[in-house]
XYZ file of C-alpha atoms in Angstrom:
324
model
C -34.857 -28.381 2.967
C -36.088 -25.684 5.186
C -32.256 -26.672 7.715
C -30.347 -27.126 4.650
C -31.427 -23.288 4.022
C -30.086 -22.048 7.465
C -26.755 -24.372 7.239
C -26.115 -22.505 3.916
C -23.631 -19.820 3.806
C -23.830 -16.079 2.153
C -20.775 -15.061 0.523
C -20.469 -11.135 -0.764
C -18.001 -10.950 -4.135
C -17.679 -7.627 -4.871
C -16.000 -7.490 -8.415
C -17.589 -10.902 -9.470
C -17.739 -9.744 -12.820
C -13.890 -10.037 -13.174
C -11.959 -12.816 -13.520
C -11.108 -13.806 -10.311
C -14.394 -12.625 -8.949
C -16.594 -15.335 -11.538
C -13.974 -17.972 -10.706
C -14.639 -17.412 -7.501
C -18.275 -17.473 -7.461
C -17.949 -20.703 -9.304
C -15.625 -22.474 -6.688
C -18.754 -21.374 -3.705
C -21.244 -22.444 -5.949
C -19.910 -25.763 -5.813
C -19.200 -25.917 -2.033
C -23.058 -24.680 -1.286
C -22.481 -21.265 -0.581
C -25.851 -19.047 -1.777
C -23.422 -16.150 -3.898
C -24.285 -12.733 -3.580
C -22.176 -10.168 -6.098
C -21.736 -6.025 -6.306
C -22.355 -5.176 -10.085
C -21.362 -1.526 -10.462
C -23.957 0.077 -12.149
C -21.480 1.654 -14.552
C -19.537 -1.074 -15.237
C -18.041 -1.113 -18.505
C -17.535 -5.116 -18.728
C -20.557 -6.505 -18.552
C -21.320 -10.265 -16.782
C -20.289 -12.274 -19.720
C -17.866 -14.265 -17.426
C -20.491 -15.205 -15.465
C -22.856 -16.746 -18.032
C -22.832 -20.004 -17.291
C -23.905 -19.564 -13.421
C -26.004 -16.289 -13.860
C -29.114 -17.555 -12.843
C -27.690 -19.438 -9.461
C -26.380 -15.781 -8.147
C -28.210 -12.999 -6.579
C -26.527 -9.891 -8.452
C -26.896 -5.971 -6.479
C -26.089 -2.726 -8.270
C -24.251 -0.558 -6.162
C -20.865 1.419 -5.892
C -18.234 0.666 -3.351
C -17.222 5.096 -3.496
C -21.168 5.666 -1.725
C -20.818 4.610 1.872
C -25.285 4.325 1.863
C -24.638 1.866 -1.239
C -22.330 -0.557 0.562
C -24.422 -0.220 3.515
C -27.795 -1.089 1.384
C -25.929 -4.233 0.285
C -24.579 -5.850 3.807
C -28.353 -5.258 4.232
C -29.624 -7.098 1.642
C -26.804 -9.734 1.241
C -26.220 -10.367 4.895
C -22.408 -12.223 4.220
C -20.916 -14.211 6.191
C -17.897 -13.933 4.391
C -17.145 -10.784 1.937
C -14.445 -11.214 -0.375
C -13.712 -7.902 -1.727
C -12.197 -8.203 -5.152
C -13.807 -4.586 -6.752
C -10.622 -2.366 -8.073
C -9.351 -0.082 -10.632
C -6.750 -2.650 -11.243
C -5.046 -2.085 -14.425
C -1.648 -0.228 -13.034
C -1.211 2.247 -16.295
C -4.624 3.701 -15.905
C -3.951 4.401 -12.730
C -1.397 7.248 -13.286
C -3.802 8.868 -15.291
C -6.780 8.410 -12.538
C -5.144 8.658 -8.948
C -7.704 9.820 -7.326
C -10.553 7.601 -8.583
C -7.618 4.369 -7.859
C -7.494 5.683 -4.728
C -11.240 6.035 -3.766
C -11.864 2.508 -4.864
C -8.887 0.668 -4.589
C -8.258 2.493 -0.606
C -10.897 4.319 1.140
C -13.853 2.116 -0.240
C -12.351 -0.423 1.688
C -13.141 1.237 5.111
C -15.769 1.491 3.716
C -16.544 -2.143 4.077
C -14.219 -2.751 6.725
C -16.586 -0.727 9.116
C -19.808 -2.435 8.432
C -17.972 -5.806 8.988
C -16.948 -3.825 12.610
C -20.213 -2.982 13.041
C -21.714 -5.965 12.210
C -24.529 -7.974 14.586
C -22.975 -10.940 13.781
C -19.253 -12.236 12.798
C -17.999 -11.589 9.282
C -15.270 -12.690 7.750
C -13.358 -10.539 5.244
C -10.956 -11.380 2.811
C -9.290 -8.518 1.013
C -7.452 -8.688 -2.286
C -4.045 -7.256 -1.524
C -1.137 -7.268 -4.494
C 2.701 -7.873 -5.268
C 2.563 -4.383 -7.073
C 2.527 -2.987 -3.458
C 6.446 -4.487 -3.315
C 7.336 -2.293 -6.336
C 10.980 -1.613 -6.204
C 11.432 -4.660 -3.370
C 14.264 -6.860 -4.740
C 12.634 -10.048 -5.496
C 11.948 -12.957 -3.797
C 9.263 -11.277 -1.574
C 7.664 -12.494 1.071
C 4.821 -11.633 3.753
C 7.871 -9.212 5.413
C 9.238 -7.790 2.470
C 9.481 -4.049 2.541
C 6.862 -2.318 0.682
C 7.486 -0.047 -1.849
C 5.292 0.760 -4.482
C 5.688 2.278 -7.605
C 2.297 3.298 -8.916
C -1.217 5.005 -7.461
C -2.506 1.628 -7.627
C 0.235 0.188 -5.185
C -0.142 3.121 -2.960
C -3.689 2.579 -2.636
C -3.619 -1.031 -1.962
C -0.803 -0.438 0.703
C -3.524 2.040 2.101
C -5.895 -1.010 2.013
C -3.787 -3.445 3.416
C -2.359 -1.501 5.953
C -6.423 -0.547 6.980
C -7.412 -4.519 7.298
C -4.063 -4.596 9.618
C -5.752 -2.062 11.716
C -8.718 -3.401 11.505
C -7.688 -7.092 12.677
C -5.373 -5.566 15.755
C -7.257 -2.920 16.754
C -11.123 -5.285 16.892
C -10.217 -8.332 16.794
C -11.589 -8.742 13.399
C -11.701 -12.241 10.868
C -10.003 -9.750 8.041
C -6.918 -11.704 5.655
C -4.810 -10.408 3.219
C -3.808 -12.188 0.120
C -0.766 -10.791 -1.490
C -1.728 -12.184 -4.922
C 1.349 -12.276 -7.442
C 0.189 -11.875 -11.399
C -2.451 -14.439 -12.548
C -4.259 -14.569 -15.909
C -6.222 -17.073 -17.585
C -8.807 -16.328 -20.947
C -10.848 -14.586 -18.804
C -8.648 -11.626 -18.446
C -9.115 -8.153 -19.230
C -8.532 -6.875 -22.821
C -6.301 -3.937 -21.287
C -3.701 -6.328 -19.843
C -0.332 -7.028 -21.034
C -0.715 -10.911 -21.548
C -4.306 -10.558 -22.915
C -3.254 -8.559 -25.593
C -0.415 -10.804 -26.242
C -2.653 -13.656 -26.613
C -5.197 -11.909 -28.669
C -2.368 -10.412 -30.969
C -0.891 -13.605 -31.478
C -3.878 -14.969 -32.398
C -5.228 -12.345 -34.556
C -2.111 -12.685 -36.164
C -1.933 -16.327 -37.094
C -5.724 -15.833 -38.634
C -4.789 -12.691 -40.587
C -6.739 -9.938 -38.939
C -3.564 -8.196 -37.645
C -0.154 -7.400 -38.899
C 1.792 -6.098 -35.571
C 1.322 -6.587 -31.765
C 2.682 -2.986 -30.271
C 3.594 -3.311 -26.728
C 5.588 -1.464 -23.901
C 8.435 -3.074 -21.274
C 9.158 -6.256 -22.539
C 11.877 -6.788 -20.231
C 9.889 -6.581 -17.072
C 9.695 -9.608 -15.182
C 6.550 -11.350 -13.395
C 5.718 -14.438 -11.377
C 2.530 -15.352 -13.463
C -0.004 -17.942 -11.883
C -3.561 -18.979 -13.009
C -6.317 -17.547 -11.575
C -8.157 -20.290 -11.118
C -5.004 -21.547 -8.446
C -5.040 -18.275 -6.911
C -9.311 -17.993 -6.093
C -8.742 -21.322 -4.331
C -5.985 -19.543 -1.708
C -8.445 -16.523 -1.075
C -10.932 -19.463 0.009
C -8.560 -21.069 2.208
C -7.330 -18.461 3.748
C -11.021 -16.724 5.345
C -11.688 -20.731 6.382
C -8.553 -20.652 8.841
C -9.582 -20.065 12.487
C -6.935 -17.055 12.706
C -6.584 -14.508 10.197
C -3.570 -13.783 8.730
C -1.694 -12.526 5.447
C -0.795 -14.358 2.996
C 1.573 -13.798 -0.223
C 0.618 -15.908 -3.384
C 2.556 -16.914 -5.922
C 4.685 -19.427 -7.838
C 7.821 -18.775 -7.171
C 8.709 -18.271 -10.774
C 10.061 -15.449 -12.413
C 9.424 -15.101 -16.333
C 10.022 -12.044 -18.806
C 7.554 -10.598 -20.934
C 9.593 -11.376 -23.433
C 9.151 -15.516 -22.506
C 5.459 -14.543 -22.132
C 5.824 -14.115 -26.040
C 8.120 -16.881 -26.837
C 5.450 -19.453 -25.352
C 2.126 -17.483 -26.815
C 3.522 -17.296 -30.298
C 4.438 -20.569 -29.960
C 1.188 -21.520 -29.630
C 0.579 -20.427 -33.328
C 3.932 -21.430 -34.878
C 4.762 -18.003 -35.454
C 8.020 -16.077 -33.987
C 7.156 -13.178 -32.133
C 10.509 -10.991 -32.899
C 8.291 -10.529 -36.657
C 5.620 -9.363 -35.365
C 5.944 -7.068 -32.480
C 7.346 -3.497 -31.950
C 7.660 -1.734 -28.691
C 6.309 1.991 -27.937
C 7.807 4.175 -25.255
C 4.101 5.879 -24.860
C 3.233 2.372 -23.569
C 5.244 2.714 -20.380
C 4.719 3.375 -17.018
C 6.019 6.510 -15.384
C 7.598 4.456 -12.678
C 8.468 0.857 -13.740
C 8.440 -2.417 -11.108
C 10.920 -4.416 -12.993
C 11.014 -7.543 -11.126
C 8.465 -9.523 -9.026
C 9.254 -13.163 -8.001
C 6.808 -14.611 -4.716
C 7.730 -16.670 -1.905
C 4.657 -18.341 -1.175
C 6.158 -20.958 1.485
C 3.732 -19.576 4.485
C 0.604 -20.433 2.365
C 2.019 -23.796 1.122
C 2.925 -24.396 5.402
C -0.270 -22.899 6.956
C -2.976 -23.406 4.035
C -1.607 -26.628 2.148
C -1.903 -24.400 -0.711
C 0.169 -24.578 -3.940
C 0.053 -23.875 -7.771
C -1.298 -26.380 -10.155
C -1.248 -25.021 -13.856
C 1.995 -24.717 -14.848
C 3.152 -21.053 -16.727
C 2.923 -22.416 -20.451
C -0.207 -24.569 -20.070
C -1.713 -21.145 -18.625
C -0.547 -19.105 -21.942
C -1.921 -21.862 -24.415
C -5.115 -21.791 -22.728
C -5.248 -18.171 -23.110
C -3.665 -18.204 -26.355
C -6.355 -21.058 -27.685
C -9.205 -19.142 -26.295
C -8.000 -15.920 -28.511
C -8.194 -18.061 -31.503
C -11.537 -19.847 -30.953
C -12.760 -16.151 -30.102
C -11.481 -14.794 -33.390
C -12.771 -17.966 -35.714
């Protein structure tokens, strides 16, 4: 028992509230991996993802903006791989808070990034890059596609990404990047486009709502499932050279086809139901985003499994379970 102990490895999750951060901690779980997680201590979202496997992690408060606080947990958690997943990550609130995007979505990430460098021992480091860093990019986009993006939360994860580039060339550093494309399943935040679509669809079919308001309809994503996408980050900080990596399907679908499958779901037809609000838009729109994920399929034998409207019915089914 006593070798079993020292053969196990520490991984660090910070966001493992969220849902890529709990489906993450349960894909280590289940490969032996003792799971450490950063709760922020004002989180507003609570560990409800993470009920089933709450008492099989070890949980630290902290706050990746205090360089002592993400010092005090490498300390205590002693990784030996950190997969840093902690973001302001919902693009519309980010306009309205630039400077708190950019303090955790950038600058806590050198944050980390130098106690990995400074480090007794090897860490590996696996940071949660995104296709909103593309922006304007025509579509498909790959690991060398220009970026360009159109929001503070793009800029800041360019400032991120561009960091863990240094960071690798400059000391030789274990650090990946995943350029993650959209992914959702029914653990996804209530403030995101497809959530509420699933909820309001829902909520509609059981009569607690009459209208689903929403903004662009016509932008265009290239929507995975989570679940998929947690298994890449894996892969990629278990590959003897680190690298970046862009994640996707390789399929572009509307909003609007978003709806026509989720409304579906409840035999109802969307164009009833919802209206569209020009306060719900973005200063700066990214209309299209379609990934070209052929280096990950090559190098990590990666690829998607849940296909774009078994993903919405899940969602969709949770929502109505949820509702009663």
């Amino acid at each position: 028992m006593g070798e079993e102990a020292l053969l196990m490895k520490r991984a660090l999750i910070t966001g493992i509230t969220g849902q890529d951060g709990s489906y993450l901690a349960e894909l280590l779980l289940a490969k032996g991996y003792e799971v450490h997680g950063l709760v922020r201590r004002v989180s507003t979202g609570g560990t409800w993802r993470l009920d089933p496997i709450l008492d099989r992690l070890i949980l630290h408060d902290g706050d990746l903006v205090e360089r002592g606080s993400v010092a005090r947990l490498f300390k205590k958690s002693k990784p030996d791989e950190v997969y840093n997943l902690a973001a302001q990550s919902f693009v519309k609130a980010s306009f309205e808070v630039p400077e708190y995007t950019g303090e955790v979505d950038g600058l806590a990430v050198i944050r980390i990034l130098e106690e990995v460098r400074n480090s007794s021992y090897p860490i590996r480091f696996y940071q949660a890059s995104t296709s909103e860093m593309f922006g304007s990019s025509p579509p498909p986009q790959n690991e060398s596609t220009r970026f360009h993006p159109r929001s503070p939360y793009g800029n800041a994860k360019c400032f991120a990404h561009w960091s863990c580039v240094n960071y690798r060339e400059s000391y030789g550093l274990h650090v990946s990047c995943g350029i993650l494309f959209n992914h959702e399943s029914e653990r996804r935040g209530e403030e995101f486009v497809t959530r509420k679509i699933a909820k309001g669809a829902a909520r509609i079919k059981r009569g607690l709502q009459s209208k689903l308001t929403l903004g662009n309809i016509d932008a265009q994503r290239d929507w995975g499932h989570a679940k998929d996408y947690v298994q890449a980050m894996y892969l990629m900080v278990q590959q003897d050279k680190a690298d970046d990596y862009v994640v996707a399907t390789g399929k572009t679908r509307s909003i609007r086809e978003f709806l026509d499958v989720a409304f579906a779901c409840v035999g109802l037809d969307w164009h009833e139901y919802v209206d569209t609000d020009k306060d719900l838009l973005r200063p700066a729109e990214v209309h299209a985003l379609r990934g070209d994920a052929s280096k990950a399929e090559k190098v990590l034998g990666w690829s998607p499994t849940v296909s774009f409207d078994a993903m919405v019915k899940e969602m969709v089914d949770a929502e109505m379970v949820r509702c009663g």
